[in-house]
mmCIF file of C-alpha atoms in Angstrom:
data_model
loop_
_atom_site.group_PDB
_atom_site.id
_atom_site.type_symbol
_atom_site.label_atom_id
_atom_site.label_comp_id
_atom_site.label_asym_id
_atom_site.label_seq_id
_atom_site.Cartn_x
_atom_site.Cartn_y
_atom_site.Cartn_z
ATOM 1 C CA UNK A 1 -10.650 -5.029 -21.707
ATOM 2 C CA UNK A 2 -11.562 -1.623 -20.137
ATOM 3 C CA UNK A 3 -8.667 1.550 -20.188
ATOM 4 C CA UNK A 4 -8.768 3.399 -17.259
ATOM 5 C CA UNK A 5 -8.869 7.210 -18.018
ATOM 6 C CA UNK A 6 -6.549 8.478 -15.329
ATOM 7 C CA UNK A 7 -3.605 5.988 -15.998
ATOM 8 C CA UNK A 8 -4.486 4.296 -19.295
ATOM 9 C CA UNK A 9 -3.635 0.872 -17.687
ATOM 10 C CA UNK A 10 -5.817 -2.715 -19.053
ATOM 11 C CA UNK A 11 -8.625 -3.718 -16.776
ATOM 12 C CA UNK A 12 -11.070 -6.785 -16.627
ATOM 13 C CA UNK A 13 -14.416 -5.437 -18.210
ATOM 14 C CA UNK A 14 -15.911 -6.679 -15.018
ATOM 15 C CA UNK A 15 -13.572 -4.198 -12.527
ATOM 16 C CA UNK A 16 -15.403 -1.808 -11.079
ATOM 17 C CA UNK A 17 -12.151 0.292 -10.419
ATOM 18 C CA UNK A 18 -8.502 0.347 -12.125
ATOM 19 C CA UNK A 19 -5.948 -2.022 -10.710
ATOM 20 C CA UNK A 20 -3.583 0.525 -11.027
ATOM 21 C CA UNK A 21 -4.697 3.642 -9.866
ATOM 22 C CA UNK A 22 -8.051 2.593 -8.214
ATOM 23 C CA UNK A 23 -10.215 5.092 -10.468
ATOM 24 C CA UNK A 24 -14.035 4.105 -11.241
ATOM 25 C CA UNK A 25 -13.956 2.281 -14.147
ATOM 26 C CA UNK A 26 -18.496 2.162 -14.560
ATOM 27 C CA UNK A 27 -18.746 5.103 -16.506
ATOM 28 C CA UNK A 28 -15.822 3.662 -18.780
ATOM 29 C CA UNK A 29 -17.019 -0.121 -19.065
ATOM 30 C CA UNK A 30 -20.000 1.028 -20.354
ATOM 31 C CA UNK A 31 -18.822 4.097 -22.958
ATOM 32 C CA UNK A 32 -15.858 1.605 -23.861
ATOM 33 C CA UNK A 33 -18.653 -1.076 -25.033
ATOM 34 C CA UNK A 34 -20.394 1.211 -26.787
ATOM 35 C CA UNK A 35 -17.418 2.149 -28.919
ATOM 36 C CA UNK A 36 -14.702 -0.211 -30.159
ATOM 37 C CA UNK A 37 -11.700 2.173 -29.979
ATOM 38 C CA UNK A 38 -10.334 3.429 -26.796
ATOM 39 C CA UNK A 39 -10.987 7.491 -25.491
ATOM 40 C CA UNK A 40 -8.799 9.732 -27.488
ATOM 41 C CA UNK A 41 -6.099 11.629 -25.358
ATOM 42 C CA UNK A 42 -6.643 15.328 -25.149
ATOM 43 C CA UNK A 43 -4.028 17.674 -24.862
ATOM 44 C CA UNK A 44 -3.935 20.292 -21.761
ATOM 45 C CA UNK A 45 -5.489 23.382 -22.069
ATOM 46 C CA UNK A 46 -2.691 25.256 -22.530
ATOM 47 C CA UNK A 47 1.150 25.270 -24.103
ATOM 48 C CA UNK A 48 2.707 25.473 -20.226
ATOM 49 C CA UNK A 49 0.326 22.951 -18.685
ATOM 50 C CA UNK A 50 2.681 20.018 -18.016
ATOM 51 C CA UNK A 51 1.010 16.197 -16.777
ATOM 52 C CA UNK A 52 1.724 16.042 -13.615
ATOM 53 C CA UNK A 53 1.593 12.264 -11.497
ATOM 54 C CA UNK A 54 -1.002 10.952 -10.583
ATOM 55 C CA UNK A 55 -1.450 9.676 -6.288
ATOM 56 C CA UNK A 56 -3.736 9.143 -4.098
ATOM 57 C CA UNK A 57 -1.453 9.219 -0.536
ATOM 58 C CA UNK A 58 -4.503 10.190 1.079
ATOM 59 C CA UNK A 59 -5.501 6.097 1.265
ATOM 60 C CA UNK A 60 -1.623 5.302 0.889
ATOM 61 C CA UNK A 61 -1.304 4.419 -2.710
ATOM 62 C CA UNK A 62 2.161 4.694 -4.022
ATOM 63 C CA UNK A 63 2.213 6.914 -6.801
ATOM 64 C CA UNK A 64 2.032 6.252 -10.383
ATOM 65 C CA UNK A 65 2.920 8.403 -13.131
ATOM 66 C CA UNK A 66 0.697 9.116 -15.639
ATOM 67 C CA UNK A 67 3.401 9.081 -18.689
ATOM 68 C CA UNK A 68 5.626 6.425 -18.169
ATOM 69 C CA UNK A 69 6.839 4.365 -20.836
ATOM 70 C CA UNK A 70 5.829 1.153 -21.316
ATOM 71 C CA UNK A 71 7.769 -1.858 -20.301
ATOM 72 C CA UNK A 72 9.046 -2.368 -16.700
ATOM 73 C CA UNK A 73 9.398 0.469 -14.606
ATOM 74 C CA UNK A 74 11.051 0.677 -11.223
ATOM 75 C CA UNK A 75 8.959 0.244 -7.474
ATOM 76 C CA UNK A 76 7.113 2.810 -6.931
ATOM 77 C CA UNK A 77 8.384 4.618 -3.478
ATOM 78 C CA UNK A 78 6.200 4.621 -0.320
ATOM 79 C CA UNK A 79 3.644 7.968 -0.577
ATOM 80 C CA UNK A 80 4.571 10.941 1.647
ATOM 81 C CA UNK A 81 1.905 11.267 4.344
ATOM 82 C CA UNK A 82 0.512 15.024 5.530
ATOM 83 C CA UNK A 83 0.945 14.999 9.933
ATOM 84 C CA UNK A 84 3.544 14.567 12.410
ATOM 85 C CA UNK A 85 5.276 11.369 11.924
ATOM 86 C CA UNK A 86 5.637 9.419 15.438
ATOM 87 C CA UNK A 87 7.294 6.085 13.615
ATOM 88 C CA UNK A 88 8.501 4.570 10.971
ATOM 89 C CA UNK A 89 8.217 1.271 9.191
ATOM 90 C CA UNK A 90 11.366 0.531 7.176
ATOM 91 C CA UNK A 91 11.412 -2.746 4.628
ATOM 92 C CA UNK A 92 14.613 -4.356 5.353
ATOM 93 C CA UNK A 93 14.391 -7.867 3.189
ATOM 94 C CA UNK A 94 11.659 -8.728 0.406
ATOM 95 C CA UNK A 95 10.764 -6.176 -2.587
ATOM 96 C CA UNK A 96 11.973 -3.089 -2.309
ATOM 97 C CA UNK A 97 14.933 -2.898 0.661
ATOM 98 C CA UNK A 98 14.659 0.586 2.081
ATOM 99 C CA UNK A 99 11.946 1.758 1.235
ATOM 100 C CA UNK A 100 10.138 3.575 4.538
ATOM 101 C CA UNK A 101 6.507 4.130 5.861
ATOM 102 C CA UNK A 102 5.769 7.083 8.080
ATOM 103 C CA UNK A 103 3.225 6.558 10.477
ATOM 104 C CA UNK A 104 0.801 9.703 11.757
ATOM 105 C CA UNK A 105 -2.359 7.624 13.091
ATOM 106 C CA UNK A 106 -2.659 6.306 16.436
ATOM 107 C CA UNK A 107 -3.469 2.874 14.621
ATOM 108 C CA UNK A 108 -1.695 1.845 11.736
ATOM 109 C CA UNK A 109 -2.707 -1.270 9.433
ATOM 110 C CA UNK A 110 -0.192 -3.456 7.473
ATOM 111 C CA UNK A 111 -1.514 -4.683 4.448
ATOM 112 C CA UNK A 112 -2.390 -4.699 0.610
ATOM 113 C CA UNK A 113 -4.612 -2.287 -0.948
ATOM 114 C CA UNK A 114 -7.803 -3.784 -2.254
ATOM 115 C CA UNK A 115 -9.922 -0.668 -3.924
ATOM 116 C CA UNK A 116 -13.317 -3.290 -4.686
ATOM 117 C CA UNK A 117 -13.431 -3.845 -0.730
ATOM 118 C CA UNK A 118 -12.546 -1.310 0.923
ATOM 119 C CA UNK A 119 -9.070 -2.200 2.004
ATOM 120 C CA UNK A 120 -6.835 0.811 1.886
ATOM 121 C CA UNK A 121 -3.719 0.223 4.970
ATOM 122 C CA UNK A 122 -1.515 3.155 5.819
ATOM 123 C CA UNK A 123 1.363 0.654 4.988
ATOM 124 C CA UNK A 124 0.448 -0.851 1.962
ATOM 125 C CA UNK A 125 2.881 -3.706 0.751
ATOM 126 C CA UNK A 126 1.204 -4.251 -2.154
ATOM 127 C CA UNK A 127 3.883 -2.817 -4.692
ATOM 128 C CA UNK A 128 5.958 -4.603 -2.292
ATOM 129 C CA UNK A 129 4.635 -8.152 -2.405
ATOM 130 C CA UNK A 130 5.486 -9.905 -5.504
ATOM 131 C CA UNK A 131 4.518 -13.373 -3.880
ATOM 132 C CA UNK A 132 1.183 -11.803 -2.359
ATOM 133 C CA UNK A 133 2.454 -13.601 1.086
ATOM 134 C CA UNK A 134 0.695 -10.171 2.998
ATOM 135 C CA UNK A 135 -2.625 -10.443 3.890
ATOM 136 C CA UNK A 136 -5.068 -7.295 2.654
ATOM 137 C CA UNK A 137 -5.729 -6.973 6.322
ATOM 138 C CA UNK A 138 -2.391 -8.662 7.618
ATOM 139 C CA UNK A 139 -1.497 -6.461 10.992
ATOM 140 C CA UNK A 140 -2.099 -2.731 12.824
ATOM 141 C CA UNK A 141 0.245 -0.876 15.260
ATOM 142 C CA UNK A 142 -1.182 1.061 17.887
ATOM 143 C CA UNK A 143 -0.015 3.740 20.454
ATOM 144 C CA UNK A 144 -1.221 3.053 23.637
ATOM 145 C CA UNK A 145 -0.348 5.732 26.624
ATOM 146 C CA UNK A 146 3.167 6.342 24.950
ATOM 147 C CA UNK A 147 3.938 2.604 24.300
ATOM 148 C CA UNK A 148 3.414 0.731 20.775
ATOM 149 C CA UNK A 149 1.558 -2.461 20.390
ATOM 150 C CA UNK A 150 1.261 -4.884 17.031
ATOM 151 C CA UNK A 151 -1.830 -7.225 16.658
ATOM 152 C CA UNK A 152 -2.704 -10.053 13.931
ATOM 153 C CA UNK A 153 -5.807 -9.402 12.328
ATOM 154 C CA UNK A 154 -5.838 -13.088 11.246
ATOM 155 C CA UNK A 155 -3.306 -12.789 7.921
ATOM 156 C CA UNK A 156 -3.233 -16.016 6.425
ATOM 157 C CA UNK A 157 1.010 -16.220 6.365
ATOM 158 C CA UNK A 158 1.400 -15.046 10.373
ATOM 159 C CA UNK A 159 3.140 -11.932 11.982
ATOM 160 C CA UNK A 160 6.277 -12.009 13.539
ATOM 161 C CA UNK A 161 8.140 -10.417 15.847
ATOM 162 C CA UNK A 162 12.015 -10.351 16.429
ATOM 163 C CA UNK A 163 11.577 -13.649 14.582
ATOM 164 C CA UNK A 164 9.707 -15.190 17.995
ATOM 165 C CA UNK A 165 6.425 -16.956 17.879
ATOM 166 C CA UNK A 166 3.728 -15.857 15.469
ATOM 167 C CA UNK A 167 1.445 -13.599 16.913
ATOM 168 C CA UNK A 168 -2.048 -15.191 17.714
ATOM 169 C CA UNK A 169 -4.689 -12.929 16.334
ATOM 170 C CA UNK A 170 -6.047 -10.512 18.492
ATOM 171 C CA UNK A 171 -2.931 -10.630 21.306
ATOM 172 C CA UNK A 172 -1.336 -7.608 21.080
ATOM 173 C CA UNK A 173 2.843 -8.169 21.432
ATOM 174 C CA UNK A 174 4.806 -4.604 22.593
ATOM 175 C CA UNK A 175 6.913 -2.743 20.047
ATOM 176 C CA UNK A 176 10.223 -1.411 21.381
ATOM 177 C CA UNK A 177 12.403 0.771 19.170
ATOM 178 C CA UNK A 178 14.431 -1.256 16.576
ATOM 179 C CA UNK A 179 11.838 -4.196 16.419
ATOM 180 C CA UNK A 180 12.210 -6.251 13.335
ATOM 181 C CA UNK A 181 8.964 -6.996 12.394
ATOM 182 C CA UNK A 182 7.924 -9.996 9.334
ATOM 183 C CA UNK A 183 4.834 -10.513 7.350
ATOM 184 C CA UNK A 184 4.635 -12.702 5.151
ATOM 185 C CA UNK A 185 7.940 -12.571 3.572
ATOM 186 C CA UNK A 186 8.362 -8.998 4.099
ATOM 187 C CA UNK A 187 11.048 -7.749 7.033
ATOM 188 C CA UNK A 188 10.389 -4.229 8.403
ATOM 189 C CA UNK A 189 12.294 -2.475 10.956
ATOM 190 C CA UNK A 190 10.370 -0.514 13.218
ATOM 191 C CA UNK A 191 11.626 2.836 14.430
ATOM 192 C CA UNK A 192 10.153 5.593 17.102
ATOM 193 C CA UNK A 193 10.726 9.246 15.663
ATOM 194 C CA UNK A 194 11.344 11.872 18.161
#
């Protein structure tokens, strides 16, 4: 097993990144081999320097503290984005009831964060997604000359709208205010901010 230096968390010696926290984990795999025992922590540099969490919200990884305790600790919440927020995405039934994406970029993707491909959505489920029932490229929202669409990008469990048909991949169905939306086994609630 490989431990990742950011968040200390077990990895596969063949990951090329942390599960967890989606650092490189190259460097590690092969300083880890070379040595049985894992790296050593090292105290900040000085007495007032306190660990802070660690998050990338950048690629919209929900953030994960660097000194939790063992044992089970609680969903992590959705990260705070930087940019005006046009809409929200709101889980309403599945893991994590509540809990609320804000959406900045003309097009949004729905998914599951996948660091070894590339797969980073701005509303990543998969904290979410016990039952991994959301694709890693399940669905995007667009604006479109003030309206909002939602499109299939060919997820594996379908994406619903106001429990109707399931979208075919690559028709784009319109998104009114209040639209409950369902992938996988996830319900969000979809909400225009203005």
């Amino acid at each position: 097993m490989t431990t990742c230096p950011t968040c200390h968390s077990s990895n596969l010696d063949s990951s090329r990144f942390c599960d967890e926290c989606g650092s490189r984990l190259a460097a590690v795999a092969a300083e880890q081999t070379a040595t049985a025992e894992p790296p050593a922590y090292v105290p900040p540099a000085t007495a007032d320097a306190v660990p802070r969490p660690v998050s990338v919200t950048s690629i919209g990884v929900p953030p994960i503290a660097v000194n939790e305790p063992s044992g089970i600790s609680p969903l992590p919440e959705a990260p705070d984005v930087a940019g005006p927020v046009h809409a929200t995405m709101v889980i309403e039934r599945g893991d994590g009831p509540g809990t609320e994406f804000k959406l900045v970029n003309s097009d949004s993707t729905i998914g599951r964060w996948d660091a070894d491909n590339g797969v980073f959505p701005d509303i990543d489920l998969d904290a979410f997604d016990s039952d991994a029932k959301v694709s890693r490229r399940h669905a995007k929202i667009y604006r479109n000359n003030g309206s909002y669409f939602i499109e299939d990008l060919g997820s594996t469990n379908g994406t619903y709208v106001n429990r109707g048909r399931r979208l075919l991949p690559g028709n784009p169905q319109s998104l009114a205010d209040g639209d409950e939306v369902i992938v996988g086994k996830t319900f969000l609630r979809f909400h225009i901010v203005q």
